[in-house]
Short mmCIF file of C-alpha atoms in Angstrom, two decimals:
data_model
loop_
_atom_site.label_atom_id
_atom_site.label_comp_id
_atom_site.label_asym_id
_atom_site.label_seq_id
_atom_site.Cartn_x
_atom_site.Cartn_y
_atom_site.Cartn_z
CA UNK A 1 27.57 0.52 13.45
CA UNK A 2 25.68 2.82 15.83
CA UNK A 3 22.03 1.94 16.37
CA UNK A 4 18.99 3.25 18.19
CA UNK A 5 18.16 0.98 21.12
CA UNK A 6 14.64 0.36 22.39
CA UNK A 7 13.17 -1.78 25.13
CA UNK A 8 11.16 -3.80 25.63
CA UNK A 9 10.71 -5.29 22.16
CA UNK A 10 7.30 -6.67 23.05
CA UNK A 11 4.80 -5.70 25.73
CA UNK A 12 1.43 -7.24 26.54
CA UNK A 13 -0.69 -5.45 29.08
CA UNK A 14 -4.28 -5.20 30.20
CA UNK A 15 -6.30 -2.06 29.64
CA UNK A 16 -6.08 0.51 32.43
CA UNK A 17 -2.53 -0.59 33.29
CA UNK A 18 0.51 1.64 32.91
CA UNK A 19 3.28 0.91 30.39
CA UNK A 20 6.61 2.54 29.72
CA UNK A 21 8.98 2.35 26.78
CA UNK A 22 12.64 3.33 26.72
CA UNK A 23 14.81 4.62 23.88
CA UNK A 24 18.54 5.31 23.63
CA UNK A 25 19.38 7.26 20.46
CA UNK A 26 22.54 7.08 18.41
CA UNK A 27 25.33 8.77 20.35
CA UNK A 28 25.54 12.46 19.54
CA UNK A 29 22.11 12.70 17.94
CA UNK A 30 20.37 15.78 19.29
CA UNK A 31 16.91 15.06 17.91
CA UNK A 32 14.77 12.19 19.16
CA UNK A 33 11.36 11.16 17.87
CA UNK A 34 8.61 8.88 19.15
CA UNK A 35 6.23 7.50 16.53
CA UNK A 36 3.21 5.23 16.72
CA UNK A 37 2.51 2.92 13.79
CA UNK A 38 -0.80 1.14 13.48
CA UNK A 39 -0.83 -1.91 11.21
CA UNK A 40 -1.28 -0.88 7.58
CA UNK A 41 -0.47 2.76 8.22
CA UNK A 42 2.64 4.91 8.17
CA UNK A 43 4.36 6.07 11.36
CA UNK A 44 2.65 9.00 13.07
CA UNK A 45 4.75 11.43 15.09
CA UNK A 46 3.81 11.55 18.77
CA UNK A 47 6.59 13.75 20.13
CA UNK A 48 9.87 15.26 18.95
CA UNK A 49 12.71 16.40 21.21
CA UNK A 50 15.60 18.69 20.40
CA UNK A 51 18.07 17.87 23.18
CA UNK A 52 15.87 17.92 26.30
CA UNK A 53 13.22 20.27 24.91
CA UNK A 54 9.94 19.26 23.27
CA UNK A 55 9.75 20.63 19.71
CA UNK A 56 6.41 19.08 18.73
CA UNK A 57 3.90 17.11 20.80
CA UNK A 58 0.78 18.24 18.99
CA UNK A 59 -0.33 14.65 18.29
CA UNK A 60 0.48 13.27 21.74
CA UNK A 61 -2.70 12.35 23.69
CA UNK A 62 -1.62 14.23 26.76
CA UNK A 63 -4.40 12.92 28.97
CA UNK A 64 -2.74 9.51 28.99
CA UNK A 65 0.65 9.80 27.28
CA UNK A 66 3.78 11.47 28.59
CA UNK A 67 7.34 11.63 27.33
CA UNK A 68 10.56 12.89 28.79
CA UNK A 69 14.20 13.26 27.85
CA UNK A 70 15.59 14.71 31.03
CA UNK A 71 19.31 14.83 30.22
CA UNK A 72 18.92 15.17 26.48
CA UNK A 73 20.09 11.61 25.83
CA UNK A 74 17.74 8.67 26.40
CA UNK A 75 13.98 9.01 26.58
CA UNK A 76 10.94 7.36 28.12
CA UNK A 77 7.40 7.25 26.72
CA UNK A 78 4.64 6.35 29.17
CA UNK A 79 1.00 5.44 28.73
CA UNK A 80 -1.33 5.51 31.72
CA UNK A 81 -3.93 4.10 31.56
CA UNK A 82 -3.52 1.96 28.45
CA UNK A 83 -6.56 1.52 26.21
CA UNK A 84 -7.37 -1.15 23.63
CA UNK A 85 -6.79 1.36 20.83
CA UNK A 86 -3.19 1.89 21.93
CA UNK A 87 -2.17 -1.47 20.49
CA UNK A 88 0.47 -0.59 17.90
CA UNK A 89 4.19 -0.48 17.19
CA UNK A 90 5.97 2.32 19.03
CA UNK A 91 9.04 3.48 17.17
CA UNK A 92 11.86 5.66 18.36
CA UNK A 93 14.11 7.46 15.89
CA UNK A 94 16.99 9.89 16.13
CA UNK A 95 18.75 12.31 13.84
CA UNK A 96 21.90 14.38 14.11
CA UNK A 97 20.26 17.75 13.64
CA UNK A 98 17.13 19.52 12.55
CA UNK A 99 17.00 23.02 11.14
CA UNK A 100 14.40 25.27 9.61
CA UNK A 101 15.19 24.32 6.03
CA UNK A 102 16.03 20.67 6.07
CA UNK A 103 15.66 17.77 8.44
CA UNK A 104 18.52 15.38 8.81
CA UNK A 105 17.97 11.70 8.15
CA UNK A 106 16.12 9.78 10.85
CA UNK A 107 17.33 6.36 11.96
CA UNK A 108 14.82 4.06 13.60
CA UNK A 109 15.17 1.64 16.48
CA UNK A 110 13.64 -1.87 16.33
CA UNK A 111 10.39 -0.69 17.93
CA UNK A 112 8.19 -1.93 20.77
CA UNK A 113 5.13 -3.95 19.81
CA UNK A 114 2.39 -3.15 22.34
CA UNK A 115 -0.70 -5.33 22.72
CA UNK A 116 -3.44 -4.13 25.06
CA UNK A 117 -5.92 -6.80 26.12
CA UNK B 1 -6.80 15.17 1.31
CA UNK B 2 -3.98 13.15 2.83
CA UNK B 3 -0.72 15.04 3.16
CA UNK B 4 1.37 12.22 1.66
CA UNK B 5 -0.35 9.74 -0.62
CA UNK B 6 0.86 6.39 -1.86
CA UNK B 7 -0.86 3.56 -3.66
CA UNK B 8 -1.23 0.81 -1.06
CA UNK B 9 -0.62 -1.95 -3.60
CA UNK B 10 0.36 -4.67 -3.60
CA UNK B 11 2.58 -3.97 -6.56
CA UNK B 12 3.73 -7.25 -8.04
CA UNK B 13 6.73 -7.44 -10.40
CA UNK B 14 8.78 -10.38 -11.69
CA UNK B 15 12.35 -10.86 -10.55
CA UNK B 16 14.74 -8.76 -12.60
CA UNK B 17 12.13 -6.17 -13.60
CA UNK B 18 11.97 -2.50 -12.66
CA UNK B 19 9.63 -1.62 -9.80
CA UNK B 20 8.23 1.91 -9.82
CA UNK B 21 6.82 3.35 -6.60
CA UNK B 22 5.07 6.70 -6.54
CA UNK B 23 4.23 9.31 -3.93
CA UNK B 24 2.45 12.67 -4.04
CA UNK B 25 2.42 15.32 -1.33
CA UNK B 26 0.19 18.27 -0.61
CA UNK B 27 2.52 20.83 1.03
CA UNK B 28 4.18 22.74 -1.81
CA UNK B 29 6.83 24.12 0.53
CA UNK B 30 8.18 20.68 1.50
CA UNK B 31 11.97 20.53 1.48
CA UNK B 32 13.13 17.00 2.23
CA UNK B 33 11.97 13.69 0.82
CA UNK B 34 12.81 10.21 2.05
CA UNK B 35 12.17 6.62 1.04
CA UNK B 36 12.15 3.93 3.72
CA UNK B 37 11.82 0.16 3.35
CA UNK B 38 9.93 -1.75 6.03
CA UNK B 39 9.84 -5.52 6.25
CA UNK B 40 6.87 -7.08 7.99
CA UNK B 41 7.17 -6.71 11.75
CA UNK B 42 10.35 -4.65 11.50
CA UNK B 43 11.13 -0.94 11.77
CA UNK B 44 11.64 1.37 8.76
CA UNK B 45 15.08 1.40 7.18
CA UNK B 46 16.29 4.39 5.16
CA UNK B 47 16.90 3.72 1.47
CA UNK B 48 17.40 7.21 0.04
CA UNK B 49 16.78 10.88 0.57
CA UNK B 50 16.46 13.61 -2.05
CA UNK B 51 16.27 17.38 -1.71
CA UNK B 52 16.59 18.74 -5.25
CA UNK B 53 14.55 18.31 -8.40
CA UNK B 54 15.75 15.57 -10.70
CA UNK B 55 17.16 12.09 -10.22
CA UNK B 56 19.41 10.65 -7.55
CA UNK B 57 20.89 7.19 -8.03
CA UNK B 58 22.30 4.80 -5.42
CA UNK B 59 23.06 1.31 -6.66
CA UNK B 60 19.84 -0.29 -7.91
CA UNK B 61 17.73 2.55 -6.50
CA UNK B 62 16.84 5.85 -8.17
CA UNK B 63 14.79 8.55 -6.50
CA UNK B 64 13.08 11.13 -8.68
CA UNK B 65 11.71 14.44 -7.44
CA UNK B 66 9.45 16.91 -9.25
CA UNK B 67 8.53 19.74 -6.91
CA UNK B 68 6.34 21.49 -9.49
CA UNK B 69 4.15 18.40 -9.71
CA UNK B 70 4.60 17.60 -5.98
CA UNK B 71 5.66 14.13 -6.91
CA UNK B 72 8.46 11.83 -5.78
CA UNK B 73 9.16 8.32 -6.99
CA UNK B 74 11.47 5.41 -6.32
CA UNK B 75 12.68 3.07 -9.04
CA UNK B 76 14.18 -0.29 -8.14
CA UNK B 77 16.13 -1.88 -10.98
CA UNK B 78 16.79 -5.62 -11.24
CA UNK B 79 14.21 -6.30 -8.53
CA UNK B 80 14.99 -9.21 -6.21
CA UNK B 81 12.67 -11.28 -4.00
CA UNK B 82 14.50 -9.72 -1.04
CA UNK B 83 13.11 -6.34 -2.14
CA UNK B 84 9.61 -7.54 -1.20
CA UNK B 85 8.56 -5.15 1.55
CA UNK B 86 6.49 -2.04 2.23
CA UNK B 87 8.04 1.19 0.96
CA UNK B 88 7.27 4.35 2.89
CA UNK B 89 7.51 7.83 1.43
CA UNK B 90 8.25 10.60 3.96
CA UNK B 91 8.16 14.36 3.49
CA UNK B 92 9.47 17.15 5.70
CA UNK B 93 9.52 20.93 5.78
CA UNK B 94 7.11 23.50 4.41
CA UNK B 95 4.27 24.55 6.67
CA UNK B 96 4.84 21.38 8.70
CA UNK B 97 8.15 22.78 9.86
CA UNK B 98 10.29 20.14 11.54
CA UNK B 99 7.60 17.47 11.35
CA UNK B 100 8.06 14.50 9.03
CA UNK B 101 4.88 13.14 7.48
CA UNK B 102 4.84 9.52 6.32
CA UNK B 103 2.64 7.96 3.70
CA UNK B 104 0.86 4.70 4.45
CA UNK B 105 3.28 2.81 2.24
CA UNK B 106 3.16 0.67 -0.89
CA UNK B 107 3.55 -3.09 -0.58
CA UNK B 108 5.91 -4.52 -3.17
CA UNK B 109 6.03 -8.21 -4.05
CA UNK B 110 8.83 -9.48 -6.28
CA UNK B 111 8.05 -12.88 -7.78
CA UNK B 112 10.93 -15.31 -8.21
#
């Protein structure tokens, strides 16, 4: 069964350091999402790609976060510099398509648990 | 007002009982509704999606949607201890466009 791959699964870093997360969506899925989930809360969308284009990055803290999906396949999310408040689970999801009336089902990867010390 | 609201729980039910999980949303134009299950420390796993008013059944799970009341629910019949998890309601469409908004989730505990 096809799955969304993410790495690393766990990352511990010190504040002010740079971190990067990688995601490989399900083959053929055009839409890729990065979410942040703080303990006890639901996932919050950081950025959404349709192929290689950003569809929504309104909640991405652009002073420190960046995301790219250069060839429209896998994606990287970077944080520089990391802050204590960035400690969370970072989830990647993908879906086959997204249109103006209905969004296709999103499938999540295992996530990256980030701890900033 | 939160865009997607769920009772945080925990909701505790005995094994074999029906668990009823509820969700309300604020955007009247929302089009797509999803229920995800999330075990502690794991990522969300899709249980069901529903687009139209009424009921949709899949095995022990039934999703119910009432767009007039802006309400969506999930019923779990014959609850098992393995159903103990956090259940996330997610809503898409309307003024939010492509963006999916998740609720904070309801923790369910099924007692053996």
